[in-house]
Short mmCIF file of C-alpha atoms in Angstrom, two decimals:
data_model
loop_
_atom_site.label_atom_id
_atom_site.label_comp_id
_atom_site.label_asym_id
_atom_site.label_seq_id
_atom_site.Cartn_x
_atom_site.Cartn_y
_atom_site.Cartn_z
CA UNK A 1414 -97.23 -11.43 -137.49
CA UNK A 1415 -93.88 -12.64 -135.94
CA UNK A 1416 -93.08 -9.10 -134.71
CA UNK A 1417 -96.29 -8.72 -132.65
CA UNK A 1418 -96.18 -12.16 -131.13
CA UNK A 1419 -92.02 -11.24 -129.83
CA UNK A 1420 -94.52 -7.47 -129.06
CA UNK A 1421 -97.26 -9.91 -126.77
CA UNK A 1422 -94.21 -11.72 -124.67
CA UNK A 1423 -92.29 -8.04 -123.51
CA UNK A 1424 -94.92 -6.74 -122.60
CA UNK A 1425 -96.37 -8.90 -120.00
CA UNK A 1426 -92.99 -10.45 -118.65
CA UNK A 1427 -92.51 -6.21 -118.35
CA UNK A 1428 -95.74 -5.68 -116.42
CA UNK A 1429 -95.93 -7.98 -114.58
CA UNK A 1430 -92.96 -7.08 -112.14
CA UNK A 1431 -94.21 -4.53 -112.41
CA UNK A 1432 -97.59 -5.19 -110.91
CA UNK A 1433 -95.56 -7.17 -107.82
CA UNK A 1434 -93.25 -3.40 -107.34
CA UNK A 1435 -96.52 -0.96 -107.52
CA UNK A 1436 -97.65 -4.00 -104.60
CA UNK A 1437 -94.55 -4.02 -102.78
CA UNK A 1438 -94.31 -0.05 -102.28
CA UNK A 1439 -97.93 -0.39 -100.87
CA UNK A 1440 -96.69 -2.92 -97.66
CA UNK A 1441 -97.66 -1.70 -94.49
CA UNK A 1442 -95.44 -3.53 -92.18
CA UNK A 1443 -97.81 -3.07 -88.98
CA UNK A 1444 -101.18 -3.96 -91.29
CA UNK A 1445 -99.03 -6.81 -93.25
CA UNK A 1446 -97.04 -8.63 -90.73
CA UNK A 1447 -98.42 -10.21 -86.94
CA UNK A 1448 -95.01 -9.62 -84.90
CA UNK A 1449 -95.32 -10.90 -81.02
CA UNK A 1450 -93.34 -12.27 -78.76
CA UNK A 1451 -93.49 -13.75 -75.35
CA UNK A 1452 -91.54 -13.67 -72.32
CA UNK A 1453 -91.05 -16.40 -71.11
CA UNK A 1454 -93.71 -18.17 -73.18
CA UNK A 1455 -96.90 -17.26 -72.16
CA UNK A 1456 -96.98 -13.78 -71.48
CA UNK A 1457 -97.71 -11.16 -73.29
CA UNK A 1458 -96.53 -8.01 -71.18
CA UNK A 1459 -94.13 -7.79 -68.65
CA UNK A 1460 -93.23 -11.05 -67.02
CA UNK A 1461 -91.28 -11.96 -63.47
CA UNK A 1462 -88.93 -15.17 -63.61
CA UNK A 1463 -86.34 -15.67 -61.05
CA UNK A 1464 -82.87 -16.59 -60.76
CA UNK A 1465 -82.06 -20.58 -61.95
CA UNK A 1466 -84.65 -20.40 -63.76
CA UNK A 1467 -84.97 -21.26 -67.42
CA UNK A 1468 -86.88 -20.61 -69.71
CA UNK A 1469 -88.27 -20.49 -73.54
CA UNK A 1470 -89.34 -16.96 -75.22
CA UNK A 1471 -91.64 -17.52 -77.51
CA UNK A 1472 -91.79 -15.60 -80.82
CA UNK A 1473 -94.09 -15.40 -84.09
CA UNK A 1474 -94.28 -13.64 -86.98
CA UNK A 1475 -96.90 -13.59 -89.26
CA UNK A 1476 -97.25 -12.96 -92.98
CA UNK A 1477 -101.20 -11.43 -94.85
CA UNK A 1478 -98.54 -10.17 -98.06
CA UNK A 1479 -99.87 -12.92 -101.29
CA UNK A 1480 -96.24 -12.83 -102.20
CA UNK A 1481 -92.96 -13.78 -100.78
CA UNK A 1482 -91.55 -11.88 -98.06
CA UNK A 1483 -88.23 -13.26 -96.26
CA UNK A 1484 -88.17 -11.93 -93.04
CA UNK A 1485 -85.01 -11.94 -90.44
CA UNK A 1486 -85.72 -11.71 -86.80
CA UNK A 1487 -82.98 -10.47 -83.84
CA UNK A 1488 -83.41 -11.27 -80.46
CA UNK A 1489 -81.97 -9.31 -77.99
CA UNK A 1490 -81.40 -9.77 -74.51
CA UNK A 1491 -79.73 -8.17 -71.54
CA UNK A 1492 -76.22 -8.38 -70.51
CA UNK A 1493 -75.88 -11.34 -68.53
CA UNK A 1494 -78.93 -13.57 -69.37
CA UNK A 1495 -77.67 -17.07 -70.74
CA UNK A 1496 -79.00 -17.21 -74.22
CA UNK A 1497 -78.67 -20.96 -75.25
CA UNK A 1498 -79.96 -20.67 -78.83
CA UNK A 1499 -78.93 -18.84 -81.83
CA UNK A 1500 -80.46 -14.74 -81.55
CA UNK A 1501 -81.06 -14.68 -85.56
CA UNK A 1502 -83.24 -15.99 -86.89
CA UNK A 1503 -83.59 -15.44 -91.34
CA UNK A 1504 -86.90 -17.37 -92.94
CA UNK A 1505 -89.28 -16.96 -96.30
CA UNK A 1506 -92.39 -16.56 -96.02
CA UNK A 1507 -93.90 -17.15 -99.30
CA UNK A 1508 -98.05 -17.54 -98.74
CA UNK A 1509 -100.63 -14.35 -97.69
CA UNK A 1510 -101.19 -16.35 -93.99
CA UNK A 1511 -98.28 -18.43 -94.66
CA UNK A 1512 -96.04 -17.70 -90.48
CA UNK A 1513 -93.11 -18.56 -88.42
CA UNK A 1514 -92.27 -19.23 -85.34
CA UNK A 1515 -89.10 -20.48 -82.63
CA UNK A 1516 -89.32 -21.36 -78.74
CA UNK A 1517 -85.73 -19.49 -78.41
CA UNK A 1518 -84.43 -20.45 -74.24
CA UNK A 1519 -81.94 -19.30 -72.29
CA UNK A 1520 -81.64 -18.76 -68.32
CA UNK A 1521 -81.28 -16.20 -65.95
CA UNK A 1522 -78.20 -16.69 -63.68
CA UNK A 1523 -78.93 -17.34 -59.98
CA UNK A 1524 -76.69 -14.01 -58.88
CA UNK A 1525 -78.06 -11.40 -61.74
CA UNK A 1526 -79.64 -9.00 -59.76
CA UNK A 1527 -83.27 -7.86 -59.21
CA UNK A 1528 -84.79 -5.70 -61.49
CA UNK A 1529 -86.93 -5.49 -65.04
CA UNK A 1530 -84.34 -6.12 -68.02
CA UNK A 1531 -85.83 -4.61 -71.34
CA UNK A 1532 -85.81 -7.34 -73.92
CA UNK A 1533 -86.21 -7.15 -77.83
CA UNK A 1534 -86.72 -8.86 -81.20
CA UNK A 1535 -86.16 -6.13 -83.93
CA UNK A 1536 -87.77 -8.17 -87.74
CA UNK A 1537 -85.89 -7.04 -90.61
CA UNK A 1538 -88.41 -7.52 -94.00
CA UNK A 1539 -88.29 -7.89 -97.61
CA UNK A 1540 -90.71 -7.24 -99.66
CA UNK A 1541 -89.69 -6.61 -103.55
CA UNK A 1542 -87.04 -4.36 -103.09
CA UNK A 1543 -87.89 -2.66 -100.41
CA UNK A 1544 -87.32 -3.07 -96.16
CA UNK A 1545 -88.95 -2.67 -93.26
CA UNK A 1546 -87.89 -3.07 -89.80
CA UNK A 1547 -90.28 -4.04 -86.98
CA UNK A 1548 -89.10 -3.38 -82.94
CA UNK A 1549 -91.02 -4.77 -80.96
CA UNK A 1550 -89.96 -4.33 -77.02
CA UNK A 1551 -91.27 -6.79 -73.91
CA UNK A 1552 -89.95 -6.73 -69.83
CA UNK A 1553 -88.74 -9.98 -67.83
CA UNK A 1554 -89.07 -8.83 -63.99
CA UNK A 1555 -86.44 -11.04 -62.03
CA UNK A 1556 -87.16 -11.03 -58.15
CA UNK A 1557 -85.37 -11.91 -55.89
CA UNK A 1558 -87.64 -15.30 -53.97
CA UNK A 1559 -88.55 -14.36 -50.86
CA UNK A 1560 -90.05 -11.08 -53.34
CA UNK A 1561 -92.30 -14.13 -55.40
CA UNK A 1562 -93.20 -16.63 -52.18
CA UNK A 1563 -94.07 -12.10 -50.79
CA UNK A 1564 -96.24 -11.90 -54.11
CA UNK A 1565 -97.92 -14.84 -54.56
CA UNK A 1566 -100.91 -16.93 -53.13
CA UNK A 1567 -102.88 -19.67 -52.36
CA UNK A 1568 -106.30 -18.51 -51.12
CA UNK A 1569 -108.30 -20.93 -51.22
CA UNK A 1570 -108.33 -24.60 -51.51
CA UNK A 1571 -111.30 -26.73 -52.22
CA UNK A 1572 -111.74 -30.93 -51.68
CA UNK A 1573 -113.18 -32.58 -52.99
CA UNK A 1574 -114.21 -29.99 -56.45
CA UNK A 1575 -115.81 -30.45 -60.00
CA UNK A 1576 -114.12 -29.81 -62.90
CA UNK A 1577 -114.02 -25.98 -62.37
CA UNK A 1578 -111.98 -25.79 -59.55
CA UNK A 1579 -115.78 -25.20 -57.47
CA UNK A 1580 -116.75 -26.89 -54.17
CA UNK A 1581 -118.63 -30.39 -54.78
CA UNK A 1582 -121.89 -30.39 -52.60
CA UNK A 1583 -122.76 -33.91 -52.99
CA UNK A 1584 -119.62 -34.78 -50.91
CA UNK A 1585 -118.47 -34.38 -47.87
CA UNK A 1586 -116.25 -31.31 -47.45
CA UNK A 1587 -112.23 -32.17 -47.22
CA UNK A 1588 -113.02 -35.54 -47.98
CA UNK A 1589 -111.52 -37.96 -50.50
CA UNK A 1590 -113.97 -41.24 -51.17
CA UNK A 1591 -112.15 -44.60 -52.14
CA UNK A 1592 -114.03 -46.29 -54.36
CA UNK A 1593 -113.81 -49.44 -53.81
CA UNK A 1594 -113.97 -51.57 -57.23
CA UNK A 1595 -116.23 -55.20 -56.90
CA UNK A 1596 -113.83 -57.90 -56.65
CA UNK A 1597 -116.28 -59.97 -58.79
CA UNK A 1598 -115.37 -56.50 -61.75
CA UNK A 1599 -111.88 -57.63 -61.20
CA UNK A 1600 -112.94 -60.53 -62.57
CA UNK A 1601 -114.09 -59.61 -65.17
CA UNK A 1602 -111.78 -57.23 -65.61
CA UNK A 1603 -109.14 -59.60 -65.89
CA UNK A 1604 -111.25 -62.88 -68.44
CA UNK A 1605 -113.03 -59.69 -70.62
CA UNK A 1606 -108.42 -58.66 -70.23
CA UNK A 1607 -110.25 -55.56 -70.49
CA UNK A 1608 -108.49 -52.84 -68.24
CA UNK A 1609 -109.77 -49.43 -66.11
CA UNK A 1610 -108.44 -46.60 -68.76
CA UNK A 1611 -108.08 -43.34 -67.00
CA UNK A 1612 -110.63 -41.80 -66.48
CA UNK A 1613 -112.55 -44.52 -64.61
CA UNK A 1614 -109.56 -43.78 -62.34
CA UNK A 1615 -110.23 -40.31 -61.91
CA UNK A 1616 -112.13 -40.08 -58.39
CA UNK A 1617 -112.57 -35.94 -57.96
CA UNK A 1618 -110.13 -33.11 -58.88
CA UNK A 1619 -108.80 -30.80 -56.55
CA UNK A 1620 -110.25 -26.91 -57.06
CA UNK A 1621 -106.44 -24.43 -55.84
CA UNK A 1622 -106.92 -20.70 -55.85
CA UNK A 1623 -104.51 -18.65 -55.98
CA UNK A 1624 -103.55 -14.94 -56.04
CA UNK A 1625 -101.34 -13.06 -57.89
CA UNK A 1626 -100.54 -9.33 -55.32
CA UNK A 1627 -98.06 -7.78 -58.07
CA UNK A 1628 -97.42 -6.36 -60.85
CA UNK A 1629 -96.07 -8.45 -63.05
CA UNK A 1630 -97.61 -11.14 -64.96
CA UNK A 1631 -96.37 -14.95 -62.92
CA UNK A 1632 -96.21 -18.03 -65.08
CA UNK A 1633 -96.80 -20.67 -62.59
CA UNK A 1634 -97.59 -24.27 -62.28
CA UNK A 1635 -99.66 -26.24 -59.99
CA UNK A 1636 -98.54 -28.80 -58.14
CA UNK A 1637 -99.73 -30.68 -55.41
CA UNK A 1638 -98.75 -34.31 -52.86
CA UNK A 1639 -100.33 -36.47 -50.48
CA UNK A 1640 -98.65 -36.95 -46.99
CA UNK A 1641 -99.67 -38.82 -44.39
CA UNK A 1642 -100.12 -36.89 -41.74
CA UNK A 1643 -97.54 -38.52 -39.07
CA UNK A 1644 -94.52 -39.49 -41.30
CA UNK A 1645 -94.63 -36.16 -43.64
CA UNK A 1646 -93.77 -39.29 -46.60
CA UNK A 1647 -96.72 -39.01 -49.87
CA UNK A 1648 -98.53 -41.99 -50.49
CA UNK A 1649 -98.59 -43.39 -53.79
CA UNK A 1650 -101.73 -45.00 -53.22
CA UNK A 1651 -103.18 -41.18 -54.40
CA UNK A 1652 -100.67 -40.35 -56.93
CA UNK A 1653 -100.86 -43.88 -58.32
CA UNK A 1654 -98.34 -44.74 -62.16
CA UNK A 1655 -100.89 -43.98 -64.73
CA UNK A 1656 -100.41 -46.52 -68.02
CA UNK A 1657 -96.87 -46.91 -67.25
CA UNK A 1658 -96.80 -43.48 -65.97
CA UNK A 1659 -96.08 -41.20 -63.39
CA UNK A 1660 -98.54 -39.12 -61.94
CA UNK A 1661 -96.55 -35.85 -61.68
CA UNK A 1662 -97.36 -35.48 -65.50
CA UNK A 1663 -100.99 -35.74 -64.87
CA UNK A 1664 -101.37 -34.44 -62.24
CA UNK A 1665 -100.43 -30.74 -62.18
CA UNK A 1666 -101.59 -27.26 -63.74
CA UNK A 1667 -100.05 -24.74 -65.66
CA UNK A 1668 -101.38 -20.83 -64.90
CA UNK A 1669 -100.40 -17.23 -65.73
CA UNK A 1670 -101.65 -14.98 -63.67
CA UNK A 1671 -102.49 -11.93 -64.37
CA UNK A 1672 -101.22 -8.46 -62.03
CA UNK A 1673 -102.85 -7.67 -59.31
CA UNK A 1674 -106.18 -11.11 -60.07
CA UNK A 1675 -107.46 -14.25 -58.17
CA UNK A 1676 -107.37 -17.53 -60.27
CA UNK A 1677 -109.20 -20.76 -59.65
CA UNK A 1678 -108.34 -24.26 -61.34
CA UNK A 1679 -108.24 -27.51 -60.72
CA UNK A 1680 -106.00 -30.91 -60.41
CA UNK A 1681 -106.63 -33.62 -61.10
CA UNK A 1682 -106.80 -36.29 -58.38
CA UNK A 1683 -106.32 -39.86 -59.24
CA UNK A 1684 -106.99 -42.47 -56.03
CA UNK A 1685 -105.61 -46.48 -56.50
CA UNK A 1686 -107.75 -49.69 -55.55
CA UNK A 1687 -104.69 -49.12 -52.50
CA UNK A 1688 -105.35 -45.82 -51.00
CA UNK A 1689 -106.42 -47.16 -47.24
CA UNK A 1690 -108.80 -45.31 -45.49
CA UNK A 1691 -107.29 -42.09 -42.73
CA UNK A 1692 -106.33 -38.34 -41.53
CA UNK A 1693 -104.06 -36.96 -44.82
CA UNK A 1694 -102.67 -33.87 -45.49
CA UNK A 1695 -102.55 -32.80 -48.97
CA UNK A 1696 -99.78 -30.00 -49.95
CA UNK A 1697 -100.81 -27.75 -52.62
CA UNK A 1698 -97.47 -26.39 -54.37
CA UNK A 1699 -96.38 -23.42 -56.58
CA UNK A 1700 -93.96 -23.34 -58.77
CA UNK A 1701 -92.94 -20.17 -61.69
CA UNK A 1702 -92.71 -21.90 -64.90
CA UNK A 1703 -89.11 -22.45 -65.37
CA UNK A 1704 -87.74 -23.16 -61.79
CA UNK A 1705 -87.86 -25.70 -59.88
CA UNK A 1706 -88.16 -23.77 -56.86
CA UNK A 1707 -91.66 -24.18 -54.98
CA UNK A 1708 -92.67 -20.59 -54.30
CA UNK A 1709 -95.78 -21.48 -52.09
CA UNK A 1710 -97.23 -24.38 -50.61
CA UNK A 1711 -100.31 -25.42 -48.23
CA UNK A 1712 -101.10 -27.17 -46.42
CA UNK A 1713 -105.16 -28.49 -45.56
CA UNK A 1714 -106.11 -31.81 -43.85
CA UNK A 1715 -108.41 -34.50 -44.91
CA UNK A 1716 -110.23 -37.97 -44.66
CA UNK A 1717 -109.74 -40.61 -47.14
CA UNK A 1718 -113.15 -42.94 -46.26
CA UNK A 1719 -114.01 -46.39 -47.58
CA UNK A 1720 -116.75 -48.12 -48.22
CA UNK A 1721 -118.77 -48.87 -44.17
CA UNK A 1722 -119.83 -51.77 -43.57
CA UNK A 1723 -122.61 -50.45 -40.77
CA UNK A 1724 -125.23 -49.05 -42.64
CA UNK A 1725 -124.56 -51.03 -46.06
CA UNK A 1726 -125.41 -53.86 -42.88
CA UNK A 1727 -128.37 -51.62 -41.83
CA UNK A 1728 -129.70 -51.88 -45.04
CA UNK A 1729 -129.47 -54.90 -46.07
CA UNK A 1730 -130.99 -56.18 -42.10
CA UNK A 1731 -133.81 -53.69 -42.52
CA UNK A 1732 -135.12 -55.06 -46.32
CA UNK A 1733 -134.34 -58.87 -45.08
CA UNK A 1734 -136.68 -57.95 -41.60
CA UNK A 1735 -139.44 -55.01 -44.45
CA UNK A 1736 -139.76 -59.00 -46.14
CA UNK A 1737 -140.21 -60.95 -43.59
CA UNK A 1738 -142.94 -58.45 -42.47
CA UNK A 1739 -144.39 -58.53 -45.66
CA UNK A 1740 -143.93 -61.93 -46.39
CA UNK A 1741 -145.72 -63.13 -42.89
CA UNK A 1742 -148.89 -60.79 -43.68
CA UNK A 1743 -150.48 -62.14 -46.70
CA UNK A 1744 -149.06 -65.14 -45.70
CA UNK A 1745 -151.62 -65.42 -42.61
CA UNK A 1746 -154.02 -61.94 -44.40
CA UNK A 1747 -157.14 -63.69 -42.55
CA UNK A 1748 -155.50 -64.85 -39.12
CA UNK A 1749 -153.77 -61.20 -38.88
CA UNK A 1750 -158.16 -59.25 -40.72
CA UNK A 1751 -159.01 -61.99 -38.02
CA UNK A 1752 -157.95 -60.12 -34.39
CA UNK A 1753 -159.40 -56.77 -34.96
CA UNK A 1754 -163.36 -55.84 -35.35
CA UNK A 1755 -165.06 -54.09 -38.37
CA UNK A 1756 -164.94 -50.86 -36.36
CA UNK A 1757 -160.76 -51.60 -35.74
CA UNK A 1758 -160.00 -51.67 -39.74
CA UNK A 1759 -161.84 -48.86 -40.40
CA UNK A 1760 -160.71 -46.48 -37.12
CA UNK A 1761 -156.87 -47.36 -38.31
CA UNK A 1762 -158.08 -46.46 -42.11
CA UNK A 1763 -159.51 -43.50 -40.79
CA UNK A 1764 -156.16 -42.45 -38.91
CA UNK A 1765 -154.12 -43.52 -41.60
CA UNK A 1766 -156.03 -41.53 -43.76
CA UNK A 1767 -155.74 -38.21 -41.44
CA UNK A 1768 -152.68 -39.28 -41.59
CA UNK A 1769 -151.86 -38.71 -45.47
CA UNK A 1770 -153.45 -35.76 -45.67
CA UNK A 1771 -152.97 -33.69 -42.83
CA UNK A 1772 -148.62 -34.75 -43.31
CA UNK A 1773 -147.78 -36.64 -46.62
CA UNK A 1774 -150.11 -33.63 -48.30
CA UNK A 1775 -148.40 -31.10 -47.25
CA UNK A 1776 -144.57 -32.12 -46.89
CA UNK A 1777 -144.08 -32.81 -50.64
CA UNK A 1778 -145.10 -28.35 -50.27
CA UNK A 1779 -143.61 -27.32 -47.51
CA UNK A 1780 -139.80 -29.86 -47.80
CA UNK A 1781 -138.52 -28.81 -50.60
CA UNK A 1782 -139.77 -24.97 -49.65
CA UNK A 1783 -138.42 -26.17 -45.78
CA UNK A 1784 -135.27 -26.86 -47.47
CA UNK A 1785 -134.95 -23.95 -49.51
CA UNK A 1786 -135.24 -21.27 -46.40
CA UNK A 1787 -133.86 -22.89 -43.81
CA UNK A 1788 -131.21 -25.18 -45.43
CA UNK A 1789 -129.44 -27.71 -43.19
CA UNK A 1790 -132.15 -26.71 -40.68
CA UNK A 1791 -134.83 -27.92 -41.54
CA UNK A 1792 -135.96 -30.94 -39.47
CA UNK A 1793 -136.34 -29.10 -37.17
CA UNK A 1794 -139.48 -26.92 -38.57
CA UNK A 1795 -140.17 -30.99 -40.94
CA UNK A 1796 -140.62 -32.16 -37.98
CA UNK A 1797 -143.22 -30.72 -36.33
CA UNK A 1798 -145.27 -33.16 -39.16
CA UNK A 1799 -143.46 -35.65 -39.81
CA UNK A 1800 -142.22 -36.63 -35.19
CA UNK A 1801 -144.88 -34.26 -32.90
CA UNK A 1802 -147.95 -34.73 -35.05
CA UNK A 1803 -147.12 -38.35 -36.24
CA UNK A 1804 -146.98 -39.79 -33.20
CA UNK A 1805 -149.97 -37.95 -31.77
CA UNK A 1806 -152.05 -39.82 -34.06
CA UNK A 1807 -149.87 -43.21 -33.55
CA UNK A 1808 -149.75 -43.04 -30.24
CA UNK A 1809 -153.81 -42.31 -29.43
CA UNK A 1810 -153.95 -45.09 -32.84
CA UNK A 1811 -152.26 -47.14 -29.41
CA UNK A 1812 -154.56 -45.75 -26.58
CA UNK A 1813 -157.73 -46.51 -28.84
CA UNK A 1814 -157.39 -49.74 -30.05
CA UNK A 1815 -154.25 -51.39 -28.02
CA UNK A 1816 -154.05 -54.80 -29.75
CA UNK A 1817 -150.77 -55.92 -31.82
CA UNK A 1818 -150.87 -54.56 -35.57
CA UNK A 1819 -152.47 -51.72 -35.17
CA UNK A 1820 -150.02 -49.99 -35.81
CA UNK A 1821 -148.76 -52.26 -38.95
CA UNK A 1822 -151.92 -51.73 -40.76
CA UNK A 1823 -151.70 -47.89 -40.34
CA UNK A 1824 -148.25 -47.02 -41.68
CA UNK A 1825 -149.90 -50.17 -44.26
CA UNK A 1826 -152.66 -47.25 -45.27
CA UNK A 1827 -149.93 -44.97 -44.89
CA UNK A 1828 -147.81 -46.63 -47.87
CA UNK A 1829 -151.23 -47.73 -49.75
CA UNK A 1830 -151.95 -44.05 -50.20
CA UNK A 1831 -148.83 -42.25 -50.20
CA UNK A 1832 -148.19 -44.88 -53.08
CA UNK A 1833 -151.11 -45.09 -54.92
CA UNK A 1834 -151.27 -40.49 -54.86
CA UNK A 1835 -148.16 -39.66 -54.87
CA UNK A 1836 -146.89 -42.54 -56.75
CA UNK A 1837 -143.94 -42.61 -53.60
CA UNK A 1838 -143.50 -46.32 -53.92
CA UNK A 1839 -139.96 -46.52 -53.52
CA UNK A 1840 -137.67 -48.54 -52.07
CA UNK A 1841 -136.53 -46.72 -49.61
CA UNK A 1842 -140.20 -45.75 -48.32
CA UNK A 1843 -140.67 -49.69 -47.59
CA UNK A 1844 -137.56 -50.49 -46.26
CA UNK A 1845 -138.00 -47.59 -43.80
CA UNK A 1846 -141.93 -47.68 -43.13
CA UNK A 1847 -141.83 -51.68 -42.38
CA UNK A 1848 -138.77 -50.89 -40.06
CA UNK A 1849 -140.40 -48.08 -38.10
CA UNK A 1850 -143.50 -51.01 -37.79
CA UNK A 1851 -142.05 -54.26 -37.20
CA UNK A 1852 -139.88 -52.33 -34.41
CA UNK A 1853 -143.41 -50.18 -32.77
CA UNK A 1854 -144.35 -53.65 -32.71
CA UNK A 1855 -141.85 -55.48 -31.41
CA UNK A 1856 -141.40 -52.11 -28.17
CA UNK A 1857 -144.53 -51.71 -27.09
CA UNK A 1858 -145.77 -54.82 -27.08
CA UNK A 1859 -142.25 -55.41 -24.46
CA UNK A 1860 -143.51 -53.31 -22.84
CA UNK A 1861 -147.01 -53.96 -21.71
CA UNK A 1862 -147.41 -50.91 -24.08
CA UNK A 1863 -149.95 -53.62 -26.17
CA UNK A 1864 -150.85 -57.40 -25.98
CA UNK A 1865 -153.04 -59.55 -23.77
CA UNK A 1866 -153.06 -56.59 -20.27
CA UNK A 1867 -151.89 -53.77 -22.52
CA UNK A 1868 -151.69 -50.23 -20.78
CA UNK A 1869 -151.42 -47.64 -23.59
CA UNK A 1870 -152.28 -44.40 -21.52
CA UNK A 1871 -148.45 -44.46 -18.97
CA UNK A 1872 -147.12 -40.90 -20.92
CA UNK A 1873 -144.17 -41.84 -20.43
CA UNK A 1874 -143.39 -45.15 -21.19
CA UNK A 1875 -145.09 -44.50 -24.42
CA UNK A 1876 -143.03 -41.56 -25.14
CA UNK A 1877 -139.48 -43.56 -23.94
CA UNK A 1878 -141.07 -46.60 -26.50
CA UNK A 1879 -141.84 -44.08 -29.81
CA UNK A 1880 -138.48 -42.14 -29.61
CA UNK A 1881 -136.82 -45.66 -29.17
CA UNK A 1882 -138.08 -46.99 -31.78
CA UNK A 1883 -138.34 -43.82 -34.41
CA UNK A 1884 -134.36 -43.03 -33.40
CA UNK A 1885 -133.42 -46.53 -34.51
CA UNK A 1886 -135.56 -45.93 -37.68
CA UNK A 1887 -134.29 -43.07 -37.91
CA UNK A 1888 -131.05 -43.58 -37.95
CA UNK A 1889 -131.43 -46.55 -40.85
CA UNK A 1890 -132.99 -44.33 -42.94
CA UNK A 1891 -129.63 -42.18 -43.03
CA UNK A 1892 -127.59 -45.46 -43.45
CA UNK A 1893 -130.27 -46.60 -46.34
CA UNK A 1894 -130.11 -43.10 -48.11
CA UNK A 1895 -126.40 -43.25 -47.92
CA UNK A 1896 -125.66 -47.17 -49.44
CA UNK A 1897 -128.66 -46.77 -52.50
CA UNK A 1898 -129.00 -43.40 -52.82
CA UNK A 1899 -123.76 -42.50 -52.14
CA UNK A 1900 -125.10 -39.57 -49.86
CA UNK A 1901 -122.87 -38.69 -48.00
CA UNK A 1902 -124.10 -37.36 -43.62
CA UNK A 1903 -122.43 -35.32 -41.84
CA UNK A 1904 -122.71 -36.91 -38.45
CA UNK A 1905 -123.65 -33.52 -36.36
CA UNK A 1906 -126.21 -33.48 -39.46
CA UNK A 1907 -127.56 -37.56 -38.18
CA UNK A 1908 -126.69 -36.31 -34.93
CA UNK A 1909 -129.20 -33.71 -34.30
CA UNK A 1910 -131.37 -35.28 -36.67
CA UNK A 1911 -131.63 -38.75 -34.11
CA UNK A 1912 -131.95 -36.37 -30.94
CA UNK A 1913 -134.35 -33.49 -31.75
CA UNK A 1914 -136.39 -35.04 -34.56
CA UNK A 1915 -136.05 -38.83 -33.35
CA UNK A 1916 -136.88 -38.82 -30.17
CA UNK A 1917 -137.43 -35.21 -29.36
CA UNK A 1918 -140.54 -34.20 -30.97
CA UNK A 1919 -141.53 -38.27 -31.11
CA UNK A 1920 -141.65 -38.26 -27.56
CA UNK A 1921 -143.74 -35.25 -26.89
CA UNK A 1922 -145.77 -36.35 -30.08
CA UNK A 1923 -146.68 -39.58 -28.33
CA UNK A 1924 -146.99 -37.50 -24.67
CA UNK A 1925 -149.99 -35.59 -26.31
CA UNK A 1926 -151.13 -38.29 -27.79
CA UNK A 1927 -152.28 -40.18 -24.67
CA UNK A 1928 -154.46 -37.21 -24.02
CA UNK A 1929 -155.86 -37.19 -27.82
CA UNK A 1930 -156.68 -40.90 -27.32
CA UNK A 1931 -157.97 -40.69 -23.75
CA UNK A 1932 -160.94 -38.05 -25.44
CA UNK A 1933 -161.85 -39.56 -28.36
CA UNK A 1934 -162.15 -43.36 -25.72
CA UNK A 1935 -164.68 -41.00 -24.15
CA UNK A 1936 -166.43 -39.46 -27.29
CA UNK A 1937 -166.75 -43.09 -28.38
CA UNK A 1938 -167.86 -44.29 -25.08
#
């Protein structure tokens, strides 16, 4: 029995090495390992560098072998390169998926001749009693600064952009919006010992499109500065210290440009509370990885805008006027309504209903359709309804009933119908309609169109009065939209709307409204 046990132990010890030896004999280096080298780090294939660069070569080795593997990796750099780390590394990988990597630093001398240099990494792999050799080669192109500058180009800048670098249509182009923090919020943060973190300081992004016209992969670092347009000095308010660190720590992007390709990246832009509105110069800089030399720059003039108090004041005044007029109406409803005969009220209600059916209802569909077809020039189409047709009805109604309050009641009917049928009970609708009614009432009364001795049939006077009132209410409407919905309009767009829609279309509508009113008067008589 004792002899049998001894025999089994000897047999077991003999079988185990034999099995391991059999597995080692089946070892295929290319199938059971991953061995790669990147020069510089992050570039697979032909990289690009300029003289005077400090770079790192990335070496990675991974085993798929279930057992011990002794590996010796040796790097062979061309003559002239200055190695700052050792070139031979030995290590032991014990299990499947065990790996090893190193960053090997080296320096490319500034006076190294331009050309393409081969770099070789050799791995000597020992598995059992077998040795295997794996070789990887890559090339690094060393180019002059003039050659690199010709290959790389900043082909586009988008300010502001979204997180992916594409344009942000909710903000005007080449414009930064300075977000002011409310003084009340500042006090609250101070009392509660809270701080504004980095994410809340993010204002927007800068989209940068880069092109590589060369045949090598180019690793680059993209940064930017915002300069005073007069002095050329960087403005720190647009790159403030964040969490005690310089903004350059955050405001950069790295990218590897493939040969003959373009890529888009975004850079975060932070704005401090001390930033001032005005004109600035955005300078985007592109450096090659490992070098502090700026290969390419691109400048673009940008505008920083802060809170505009004009629209805020106009919105507050318009709201106050609307609330005052509403309060006045509800405080004296009988005195106001008694000024009109029943047939006058019926006629006002009829005109209000017609305007709602002929203007509001069709525009619920045509508004979006016109925007899709005409884009920013859709107001040329929608103005035919909102201005020409509307003021035809208003002018003709005033010709029929030349009394103060007619326009207000007409607007009230439209507001109520729109609110109950289409659900347009919005603050903006209330503010713009009430302001328009107040302006029309006041100007018509002052011009003698309504009042004790009304004279509503002068076409030119009616057109001028309606045009001025609509221009003012139109500008106030833009202000309300900008304040309440944080929208931004180009100056040309506002001006075109006010002059064409606000005055020209309104003048035409009021002109023809006199004729319509006179004809209806003859019918009524």
